[in-house]
Short mmCIF file of C-alpha atoms and ligand atoms in Angstrom, two decimals:
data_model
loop_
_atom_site.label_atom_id
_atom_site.label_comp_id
_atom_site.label_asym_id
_atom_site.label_seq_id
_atom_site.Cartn_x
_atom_site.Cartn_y
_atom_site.Cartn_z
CA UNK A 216 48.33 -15.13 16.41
CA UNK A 217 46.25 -17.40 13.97
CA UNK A 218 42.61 -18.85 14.79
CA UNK A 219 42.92 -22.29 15.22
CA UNK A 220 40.51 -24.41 13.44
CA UNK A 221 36.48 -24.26 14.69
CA UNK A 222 37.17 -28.04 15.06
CA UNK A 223 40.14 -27.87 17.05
CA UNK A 224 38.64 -25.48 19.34
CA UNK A 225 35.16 -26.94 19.53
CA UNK A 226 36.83 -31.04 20.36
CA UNK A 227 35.12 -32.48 23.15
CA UNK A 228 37.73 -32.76 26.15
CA UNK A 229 38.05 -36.51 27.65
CA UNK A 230 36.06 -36.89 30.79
CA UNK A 231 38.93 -39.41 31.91
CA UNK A 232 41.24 -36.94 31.76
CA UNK A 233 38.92 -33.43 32.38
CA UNK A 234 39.80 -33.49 36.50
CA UNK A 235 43.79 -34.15 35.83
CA UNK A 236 44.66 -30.32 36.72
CA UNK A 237 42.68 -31.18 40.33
CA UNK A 238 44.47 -34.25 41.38
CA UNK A 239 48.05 -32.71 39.87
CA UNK A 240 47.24 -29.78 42.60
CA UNK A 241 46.31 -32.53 45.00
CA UNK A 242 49.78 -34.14 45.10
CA UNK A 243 50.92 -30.82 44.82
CA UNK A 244 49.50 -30.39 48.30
CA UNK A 245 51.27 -33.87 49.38
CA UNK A 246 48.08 -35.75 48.99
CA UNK A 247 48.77 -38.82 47.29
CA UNK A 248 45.85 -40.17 44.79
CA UNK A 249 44.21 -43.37 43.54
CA UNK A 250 43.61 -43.49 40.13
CA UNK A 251 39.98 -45.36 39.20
CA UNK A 252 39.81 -42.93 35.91
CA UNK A 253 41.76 -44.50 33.41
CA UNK A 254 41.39 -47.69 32.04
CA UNK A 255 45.91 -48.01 32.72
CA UNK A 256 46.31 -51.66 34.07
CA UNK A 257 48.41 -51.87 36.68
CA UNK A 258 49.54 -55.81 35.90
CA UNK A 259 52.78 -56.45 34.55
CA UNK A 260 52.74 -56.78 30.55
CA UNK A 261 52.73 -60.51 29.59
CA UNK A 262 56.34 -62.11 29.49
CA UNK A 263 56.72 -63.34 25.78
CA UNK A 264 55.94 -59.43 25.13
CA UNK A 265 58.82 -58.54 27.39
CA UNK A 266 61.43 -61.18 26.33
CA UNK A 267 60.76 -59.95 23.23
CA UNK A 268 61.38 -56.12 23.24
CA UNK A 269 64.67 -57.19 25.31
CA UNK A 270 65.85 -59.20 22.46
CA UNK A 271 64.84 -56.95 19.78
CA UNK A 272 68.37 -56.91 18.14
CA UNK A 273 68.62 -54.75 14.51
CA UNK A 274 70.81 -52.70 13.01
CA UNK A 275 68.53 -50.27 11.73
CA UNK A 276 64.80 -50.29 12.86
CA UNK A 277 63.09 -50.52 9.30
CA UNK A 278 59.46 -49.25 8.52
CA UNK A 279 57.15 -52.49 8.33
CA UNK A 280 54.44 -52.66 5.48
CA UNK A 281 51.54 -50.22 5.60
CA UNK A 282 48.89 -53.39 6.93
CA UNK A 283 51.60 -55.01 9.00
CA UNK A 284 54.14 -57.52 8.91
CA UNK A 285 52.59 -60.65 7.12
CA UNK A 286 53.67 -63.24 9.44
CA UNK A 287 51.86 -61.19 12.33
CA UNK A 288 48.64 -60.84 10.38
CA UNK A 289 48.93 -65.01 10.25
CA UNK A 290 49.70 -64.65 13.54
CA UNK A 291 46.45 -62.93 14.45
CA UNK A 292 44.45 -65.09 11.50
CA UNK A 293 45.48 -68.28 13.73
CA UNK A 294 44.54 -66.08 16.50
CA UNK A 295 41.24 -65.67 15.29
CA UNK A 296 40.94 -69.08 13.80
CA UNK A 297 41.03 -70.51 17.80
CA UNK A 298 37.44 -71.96 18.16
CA UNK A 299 38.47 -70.88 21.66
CA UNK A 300 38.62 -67.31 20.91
CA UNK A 301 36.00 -67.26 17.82
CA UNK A 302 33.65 -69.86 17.91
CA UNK A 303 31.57 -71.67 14.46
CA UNK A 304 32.70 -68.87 12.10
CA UNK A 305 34.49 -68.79 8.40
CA UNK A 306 37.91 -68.82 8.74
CA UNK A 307 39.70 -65.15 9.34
CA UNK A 308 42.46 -64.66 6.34
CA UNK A 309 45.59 -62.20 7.07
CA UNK A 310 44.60 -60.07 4.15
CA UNK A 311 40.95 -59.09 5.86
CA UNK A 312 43.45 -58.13 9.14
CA UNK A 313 44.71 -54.43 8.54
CA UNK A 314 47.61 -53.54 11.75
CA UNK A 315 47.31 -50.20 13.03
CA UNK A 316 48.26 -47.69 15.99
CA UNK A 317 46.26 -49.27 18.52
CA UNK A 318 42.94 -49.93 18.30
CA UNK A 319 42.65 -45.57 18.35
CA UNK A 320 43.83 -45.83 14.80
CA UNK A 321 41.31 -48.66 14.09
CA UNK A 322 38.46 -47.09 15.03
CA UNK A 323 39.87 -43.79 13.22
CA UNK A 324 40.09 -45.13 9.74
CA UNK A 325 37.20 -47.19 9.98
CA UNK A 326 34.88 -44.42 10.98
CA UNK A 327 36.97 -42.39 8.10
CA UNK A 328 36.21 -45.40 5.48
CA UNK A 329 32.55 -45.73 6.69
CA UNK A 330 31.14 -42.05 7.12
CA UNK A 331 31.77 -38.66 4.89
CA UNK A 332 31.30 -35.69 6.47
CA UNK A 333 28.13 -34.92 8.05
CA UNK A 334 27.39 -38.69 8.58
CA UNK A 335 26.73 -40.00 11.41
CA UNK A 336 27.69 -42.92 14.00
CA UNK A 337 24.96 -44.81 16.27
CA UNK A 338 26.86 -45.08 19.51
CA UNK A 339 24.75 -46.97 22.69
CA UNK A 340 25.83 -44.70 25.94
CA UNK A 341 27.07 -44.06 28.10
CA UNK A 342 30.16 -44.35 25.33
CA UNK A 343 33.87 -44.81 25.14
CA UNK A 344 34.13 -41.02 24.29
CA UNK A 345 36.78 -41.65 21.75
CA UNK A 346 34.52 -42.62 19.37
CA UNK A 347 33.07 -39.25 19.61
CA UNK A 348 36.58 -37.70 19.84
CA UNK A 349 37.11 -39.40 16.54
CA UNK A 350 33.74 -38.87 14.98
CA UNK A 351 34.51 -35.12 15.67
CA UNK A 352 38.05 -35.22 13.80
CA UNK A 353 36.38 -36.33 10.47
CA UNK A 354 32.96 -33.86 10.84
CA UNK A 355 30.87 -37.00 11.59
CA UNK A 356 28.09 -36.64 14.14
CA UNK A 357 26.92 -39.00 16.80
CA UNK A 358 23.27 -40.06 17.29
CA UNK A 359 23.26 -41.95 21.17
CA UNK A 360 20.92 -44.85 21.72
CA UNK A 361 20.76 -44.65 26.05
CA UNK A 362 21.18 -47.85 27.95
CA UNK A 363 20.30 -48.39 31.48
CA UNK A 364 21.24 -49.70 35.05
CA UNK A 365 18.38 -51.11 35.62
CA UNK A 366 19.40 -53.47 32.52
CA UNK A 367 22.79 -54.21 32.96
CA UNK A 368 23.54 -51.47 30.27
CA UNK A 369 22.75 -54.34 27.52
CA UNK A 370 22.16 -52.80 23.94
CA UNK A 371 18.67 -53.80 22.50
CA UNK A 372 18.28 -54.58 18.82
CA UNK A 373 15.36 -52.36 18.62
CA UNK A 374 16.72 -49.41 20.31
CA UNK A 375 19.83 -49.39 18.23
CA UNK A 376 16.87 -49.74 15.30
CA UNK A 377 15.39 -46.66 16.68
CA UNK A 378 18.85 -44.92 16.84
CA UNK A 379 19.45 -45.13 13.10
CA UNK A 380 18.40 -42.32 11.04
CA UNK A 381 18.84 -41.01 7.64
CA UNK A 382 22.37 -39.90 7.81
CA UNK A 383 23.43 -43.30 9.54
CA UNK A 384 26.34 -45.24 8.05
CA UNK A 385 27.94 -47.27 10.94
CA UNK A 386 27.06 -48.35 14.43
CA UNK A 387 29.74 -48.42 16.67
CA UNK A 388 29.45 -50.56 20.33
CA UNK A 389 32.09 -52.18 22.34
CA UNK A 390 31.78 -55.96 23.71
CA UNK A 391 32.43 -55.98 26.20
CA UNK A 392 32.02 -52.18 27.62
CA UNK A 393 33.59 -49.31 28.24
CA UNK A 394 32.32 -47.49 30.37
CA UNK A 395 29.93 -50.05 31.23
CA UNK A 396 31.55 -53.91 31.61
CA UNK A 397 28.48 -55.06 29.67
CA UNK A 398 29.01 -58.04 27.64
CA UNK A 399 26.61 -58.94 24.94
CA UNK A 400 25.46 -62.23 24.01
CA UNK A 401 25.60 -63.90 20.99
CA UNK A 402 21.97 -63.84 20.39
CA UNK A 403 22.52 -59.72 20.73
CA UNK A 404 24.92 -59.57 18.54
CA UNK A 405 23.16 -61.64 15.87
CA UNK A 406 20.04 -59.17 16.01
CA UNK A 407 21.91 -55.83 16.20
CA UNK A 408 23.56 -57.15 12.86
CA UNK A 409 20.28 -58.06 11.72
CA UNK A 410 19.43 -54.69 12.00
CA UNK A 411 22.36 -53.21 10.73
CA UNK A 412 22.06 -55.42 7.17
CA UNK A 413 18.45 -54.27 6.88
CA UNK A 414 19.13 -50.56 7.32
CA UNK A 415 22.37 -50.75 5.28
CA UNK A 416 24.82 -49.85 7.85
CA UNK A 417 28.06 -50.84 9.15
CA UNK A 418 28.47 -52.71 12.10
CA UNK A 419 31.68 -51.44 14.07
CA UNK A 420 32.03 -54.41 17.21
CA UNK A 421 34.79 -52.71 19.42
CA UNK A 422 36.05 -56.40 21.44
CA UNK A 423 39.10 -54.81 22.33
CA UNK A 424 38.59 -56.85 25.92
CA UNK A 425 37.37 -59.77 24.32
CA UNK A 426 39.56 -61.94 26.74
CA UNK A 427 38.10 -59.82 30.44
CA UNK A 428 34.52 -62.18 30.93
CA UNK A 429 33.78 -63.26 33.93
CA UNK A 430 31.93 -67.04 35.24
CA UNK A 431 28.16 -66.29 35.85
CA UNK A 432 25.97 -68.30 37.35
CA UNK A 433 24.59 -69.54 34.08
CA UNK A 434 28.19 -69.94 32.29
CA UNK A 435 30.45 -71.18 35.30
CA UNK A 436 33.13 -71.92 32.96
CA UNK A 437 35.96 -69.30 31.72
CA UNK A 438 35.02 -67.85 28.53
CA UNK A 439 35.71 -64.96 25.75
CA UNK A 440 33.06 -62.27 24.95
CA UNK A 441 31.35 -63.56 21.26
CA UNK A 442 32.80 -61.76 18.51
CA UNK A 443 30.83 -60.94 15.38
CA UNK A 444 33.25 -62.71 13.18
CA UNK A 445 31.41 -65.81 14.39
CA UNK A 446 27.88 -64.09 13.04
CA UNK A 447 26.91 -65.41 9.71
CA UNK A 448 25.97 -62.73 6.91
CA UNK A 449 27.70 -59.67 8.29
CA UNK A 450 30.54 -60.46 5.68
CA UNK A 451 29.84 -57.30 4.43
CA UNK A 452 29.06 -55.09 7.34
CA UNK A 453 31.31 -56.12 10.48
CA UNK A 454 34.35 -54.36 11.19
CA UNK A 455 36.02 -56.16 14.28
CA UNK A 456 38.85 -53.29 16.35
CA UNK A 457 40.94 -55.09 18.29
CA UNK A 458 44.30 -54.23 20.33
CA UNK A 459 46.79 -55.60 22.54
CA UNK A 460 46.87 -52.73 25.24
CA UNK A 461 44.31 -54.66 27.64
CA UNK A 462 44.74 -58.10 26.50
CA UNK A 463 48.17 -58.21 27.30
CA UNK A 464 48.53 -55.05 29.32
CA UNK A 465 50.79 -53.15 27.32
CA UNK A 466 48.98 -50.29 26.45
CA UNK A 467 52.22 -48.39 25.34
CA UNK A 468 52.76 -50.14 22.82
CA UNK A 469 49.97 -49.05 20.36
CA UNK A 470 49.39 -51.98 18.29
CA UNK A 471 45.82 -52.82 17.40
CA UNK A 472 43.79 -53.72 14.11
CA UNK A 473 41.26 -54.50 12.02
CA UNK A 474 39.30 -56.95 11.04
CA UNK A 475 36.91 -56.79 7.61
CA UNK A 476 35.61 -59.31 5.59
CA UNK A 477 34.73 -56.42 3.23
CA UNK A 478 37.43 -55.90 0.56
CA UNK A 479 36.62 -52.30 -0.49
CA UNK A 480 35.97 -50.89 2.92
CA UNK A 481 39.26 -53.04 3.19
CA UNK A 482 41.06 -51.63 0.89
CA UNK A 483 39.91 -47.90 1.57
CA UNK A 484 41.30 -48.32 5.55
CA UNK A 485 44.91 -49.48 3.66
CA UNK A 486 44.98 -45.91 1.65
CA UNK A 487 44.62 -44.55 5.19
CA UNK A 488 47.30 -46.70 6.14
CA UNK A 489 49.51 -45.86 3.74
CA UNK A 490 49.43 -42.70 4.06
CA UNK A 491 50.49 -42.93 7.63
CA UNK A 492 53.32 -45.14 6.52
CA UNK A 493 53.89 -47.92 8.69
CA UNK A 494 52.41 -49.32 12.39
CA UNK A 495 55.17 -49.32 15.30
CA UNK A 496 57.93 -52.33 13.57
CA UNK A 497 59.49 -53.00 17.13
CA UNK A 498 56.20 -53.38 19.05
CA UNK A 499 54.27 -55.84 16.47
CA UNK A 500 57.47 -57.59 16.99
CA UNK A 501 56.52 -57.86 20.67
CA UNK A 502 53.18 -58.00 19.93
CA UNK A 503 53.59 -61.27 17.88
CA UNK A 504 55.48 -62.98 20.76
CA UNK A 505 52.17 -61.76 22.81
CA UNK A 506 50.17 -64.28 21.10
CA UNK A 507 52.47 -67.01 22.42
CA UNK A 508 50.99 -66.21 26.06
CA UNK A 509 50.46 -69.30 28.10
CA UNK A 510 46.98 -69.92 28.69
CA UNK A 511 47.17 -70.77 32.29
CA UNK A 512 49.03 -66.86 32.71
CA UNK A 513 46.39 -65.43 31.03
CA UNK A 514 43.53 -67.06 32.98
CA UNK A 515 45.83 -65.26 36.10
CA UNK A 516 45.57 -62.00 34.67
CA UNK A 517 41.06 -62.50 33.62
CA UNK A 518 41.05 -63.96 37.16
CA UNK A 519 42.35 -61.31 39.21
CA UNK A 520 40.11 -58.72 37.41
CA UNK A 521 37.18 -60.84 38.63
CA UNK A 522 38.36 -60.60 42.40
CA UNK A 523 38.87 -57.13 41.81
CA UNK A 524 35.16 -56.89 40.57
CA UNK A 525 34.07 -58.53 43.04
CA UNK A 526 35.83 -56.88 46.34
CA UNK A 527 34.17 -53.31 44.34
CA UNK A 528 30.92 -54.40 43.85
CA UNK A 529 30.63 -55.57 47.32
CA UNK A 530 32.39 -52.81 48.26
CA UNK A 531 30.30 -50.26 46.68
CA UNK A 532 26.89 -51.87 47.79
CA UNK A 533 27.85 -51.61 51.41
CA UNK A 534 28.31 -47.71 50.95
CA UNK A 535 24.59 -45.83 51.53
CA UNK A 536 23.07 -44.74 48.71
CA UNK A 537 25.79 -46.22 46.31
CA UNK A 538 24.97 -48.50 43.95
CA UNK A 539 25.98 -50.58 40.43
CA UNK A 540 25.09 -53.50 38.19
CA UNK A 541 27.69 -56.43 38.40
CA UNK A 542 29.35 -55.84 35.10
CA UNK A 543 30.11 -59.05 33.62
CA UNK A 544 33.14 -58.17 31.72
CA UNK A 545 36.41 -55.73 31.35
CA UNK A 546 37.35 -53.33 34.51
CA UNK A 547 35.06 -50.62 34.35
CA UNK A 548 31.89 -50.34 35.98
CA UNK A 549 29.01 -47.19 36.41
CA UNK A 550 28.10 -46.89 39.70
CA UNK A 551 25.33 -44.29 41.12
CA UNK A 552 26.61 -42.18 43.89
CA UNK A 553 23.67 -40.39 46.35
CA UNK A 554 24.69 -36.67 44.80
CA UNK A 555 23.45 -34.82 42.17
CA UNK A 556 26.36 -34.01 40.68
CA UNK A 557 29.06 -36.43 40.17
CA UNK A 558 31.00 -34.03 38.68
CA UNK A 559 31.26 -31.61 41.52
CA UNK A 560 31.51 -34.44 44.59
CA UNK A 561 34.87 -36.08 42.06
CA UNK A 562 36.07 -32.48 42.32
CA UNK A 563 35.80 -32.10 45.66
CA UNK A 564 37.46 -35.61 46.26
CA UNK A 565 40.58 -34.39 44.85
CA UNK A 566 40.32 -30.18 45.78
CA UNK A 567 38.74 -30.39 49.23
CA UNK A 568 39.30 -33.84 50.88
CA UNK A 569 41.79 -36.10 51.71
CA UNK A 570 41.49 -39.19 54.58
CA UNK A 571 44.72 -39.53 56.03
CA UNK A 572 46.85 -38.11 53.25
CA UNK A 573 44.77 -39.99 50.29
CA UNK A 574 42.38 -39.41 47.88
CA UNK A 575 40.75 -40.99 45.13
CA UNK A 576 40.02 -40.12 41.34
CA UNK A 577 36.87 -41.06 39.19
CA UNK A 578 35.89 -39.99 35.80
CA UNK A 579 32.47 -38.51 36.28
CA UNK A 580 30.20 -40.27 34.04
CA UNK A 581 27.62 -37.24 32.49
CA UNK A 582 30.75 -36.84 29.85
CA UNK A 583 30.16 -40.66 28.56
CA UNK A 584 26.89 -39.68 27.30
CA UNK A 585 26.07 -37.56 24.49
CA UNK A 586 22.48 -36.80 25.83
CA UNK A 587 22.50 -33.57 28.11
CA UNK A 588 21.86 -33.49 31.36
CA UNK A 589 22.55 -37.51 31.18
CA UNK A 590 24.44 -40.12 34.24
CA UNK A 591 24.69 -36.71 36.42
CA UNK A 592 24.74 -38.65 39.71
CA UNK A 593 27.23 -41.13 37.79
CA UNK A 594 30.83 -42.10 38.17
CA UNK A 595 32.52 -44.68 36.22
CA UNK A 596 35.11 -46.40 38.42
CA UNK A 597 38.57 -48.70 36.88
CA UNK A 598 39.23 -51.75 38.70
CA UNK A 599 43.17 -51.69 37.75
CA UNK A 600 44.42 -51.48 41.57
CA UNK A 601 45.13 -54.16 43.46
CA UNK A 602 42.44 -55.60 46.15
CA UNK A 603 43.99 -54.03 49.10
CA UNK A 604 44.44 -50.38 47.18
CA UNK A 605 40.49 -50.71 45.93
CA UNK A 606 39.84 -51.41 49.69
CA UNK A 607 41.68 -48.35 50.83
CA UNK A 608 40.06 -46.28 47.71
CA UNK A 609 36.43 -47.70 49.12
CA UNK A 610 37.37 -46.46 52.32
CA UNK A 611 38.16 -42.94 51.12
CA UNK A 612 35.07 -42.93 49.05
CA UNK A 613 32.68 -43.93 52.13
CA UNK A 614 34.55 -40.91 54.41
CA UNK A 615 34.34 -38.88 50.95
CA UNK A 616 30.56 -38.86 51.02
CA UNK A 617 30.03 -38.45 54.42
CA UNK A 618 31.98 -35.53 54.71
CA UNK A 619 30.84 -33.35 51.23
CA UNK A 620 26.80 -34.33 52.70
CA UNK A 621 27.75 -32.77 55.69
CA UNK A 622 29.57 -29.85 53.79
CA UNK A 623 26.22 -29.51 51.88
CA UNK A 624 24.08 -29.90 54.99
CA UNK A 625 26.14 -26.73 55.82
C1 PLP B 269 36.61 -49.71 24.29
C2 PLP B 269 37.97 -49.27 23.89
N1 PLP B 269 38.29 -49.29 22.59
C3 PLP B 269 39.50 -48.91 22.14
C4 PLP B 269 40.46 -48.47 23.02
C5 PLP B 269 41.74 -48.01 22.43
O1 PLP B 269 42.84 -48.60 22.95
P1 PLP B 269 44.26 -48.59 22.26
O2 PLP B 269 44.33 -47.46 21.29
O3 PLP B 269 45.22 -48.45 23.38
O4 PLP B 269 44.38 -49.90 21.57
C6 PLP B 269 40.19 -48.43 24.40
C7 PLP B 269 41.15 -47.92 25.37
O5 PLP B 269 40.89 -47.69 26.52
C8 PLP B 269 38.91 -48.84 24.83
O6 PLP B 269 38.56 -48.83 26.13
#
């Protein structure tokens, strides 16, 4: 048999996905399981999406341009253009708005167009892995800045300053998180982009959940995450991935993009594109309708993640020795669990326990950071289950950890 590349052996598996052959074996036992690992929303995908795919009526279904059709890049310009989306910014033209295979493919060529091989890419963990998975694909390394708890997982200016060494060309963050739910303010972004023109680097701003922020205290009012197309000066630098599998929950139906104000890095993403052919024609169709969401149905859908939120968080802090930051924005949060290894208690969830016939599955969190021996007590936990399942999967969870201390008291 041939070798297989050192690459393709050496990929880093997904930590969302690493525990899959333990809960298959758990519902092979009868056991039926919760999924909190993967970011899958459970809501129905918005209506205009659905109308659309059923009247999706061709005789033959035609490649679309390499960057996407033009009237759904003005789609997405007027998109942008919303002061209630992007707010005190230059106006967003279709031809800086590349379409692509989800937001995957965005981040893909972008890393591609920014970094040769043996680059590297400034991630803040813990990290959507991905960009590591990607990183990997195209020999690019990853240098981690950590964030914290005890901060809200918020990305300092000056760490990411810190972060950035020689071989630097991009820094890559989401807004807000994944893993994390942070969301970062304005005033962040405008420094980490102040430090990302000084050193000469790209600024990759992953607001794939741009939509999923929830009131605080000091902003009572519903609001969007700030993008850094509303930062003046980054012109050159910003690179905005964006997707409609969260926004509208319709994650199957891969269509994402790009946003650059920079024509050459714009330009080498479309070569990229090109040679990939075309994004999906039948879903940008649907995605185009997407944009014609009512408001009032998409405040249902932001609204319901932030009861969700709330019924875990409270949840969670009930449960001894458990404990999490309220994230502010997308379904995802970090929470600490009173074990030492995260890893090993999520196995034992799904190998060795069961209350009643259930069980629930986390994605340990040590695999979101690229620093060893990092988030080991850790889980990151998906709010995309209803209230009363999240209840139930709290429930399970308590009797979980009560029963593997006693099984290590043993
Ligand atoms: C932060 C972040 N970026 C990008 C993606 C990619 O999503 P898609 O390829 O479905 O658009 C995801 C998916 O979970 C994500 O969480």
């Amino acid at each position: 048999m041939p070798n297989i590349s050192r690459r393709g052996a050496s990929a880093p598996a997904s930590p969302i996905r690493r525990l899959t052959p333990f809960a298959d074996q758990a519902r092979a036992r009868g056991v039926h399981v919760f999924h909190l690992n993967i970011g899958q929303p459970d809501l129905p995908t918005v209506a205009p999406m659905l109308a659309a795919y059923r009247n999706f009526d061709v005789a033959t279904v035609a490649y679309s341009p390499s960057q996407g059709f033009a009237d759904y890049r003005e789609a997405l310009a007027s998109y942008y253009n919303n002061p209630a989306i992007i707010r005190d910014q230059a106006a967003v033209t279709p031809d800086q708005i590349l379409v692509t295979v989800g937001g995957s493919e965005a981040l893909l060529f972008t890393i591609a167009a920014t970094c040769d091989p043996g680059d590297e890419i400034v991630v803040a963990e813990p990290y959507y892995t991905n960009y590591g998975g990607f990183a990997h694909l195209l020999n690019v390394g990853v240098r981690p800045l950590t964030t914290h708890a005890s901060e809200g997982f918020t990305i300092p200016a000056q760490r990411v300053a810190d972060a950035i060494g020689p071989r630097t060309r991009a820094v890559v963050i989401p807004t807000p998180g994944n893993p994390t739910g942070a969301v970062l303010r304005y005033d962040d972004l405008v420094a980490i982009g102040e430090v990302c023109r000084e050193r000469g680097v790209f600024l990759v701003v992953d607001e794939v959940y741009r939509e999923f922020v929830y009131p605080t205290a000091q902003n009572p009012e519903p609001t969007v995450a700030a993008s850094i197309l509303g930062v003046p000066g980054m012109a050159d630098h910003a690179v905005v991935i964006d997707s409609v599998s969260k926004r509208y929950s319709a994650c199957g139906a891969r269509v994402g993009n790009l946003v650059t104000r920079n024509p050459e890095l714009y330009a080498a993403c479309l070569k990229f594109a090109q040679a990939r052919l075309s994004p999906p024609t039948v879903d940008q169709v649907a995605a185009m309708a997407a944009l014609k969401t009512p408001e009032p149905d998409m405040r249902a859908m932001v609204e319901e993640y932030h009861r969700r939120r709330d019924t875990l968080v409270a949840g969670l802090r009930e449960i001894p020795g458990v404990s999490c930051p309220t994230p502010d924005g997308a379904f995802y949060l970090i929470a600490d669990l009173p074990v030492t290894d995260a890893e090993a208690f999520c196995v034992f969830l799904l190998r060795d326990f069961d209350l009643d016939g259930e069980t629930v599955m986390m994605a340990p969190a040590n695999g979101f950071y690229a620093t060893p021996n990092t988030g080991q007590n850790q889980v990151r936990i998906a709010y995309v289950l209803g209230e009363q399942r999240l209840r139930r999967c709290l429930e399970i969870l308590r009797a979980g950890l009560a029963a593997y201390e006693t099984r290590s008291a043993k």
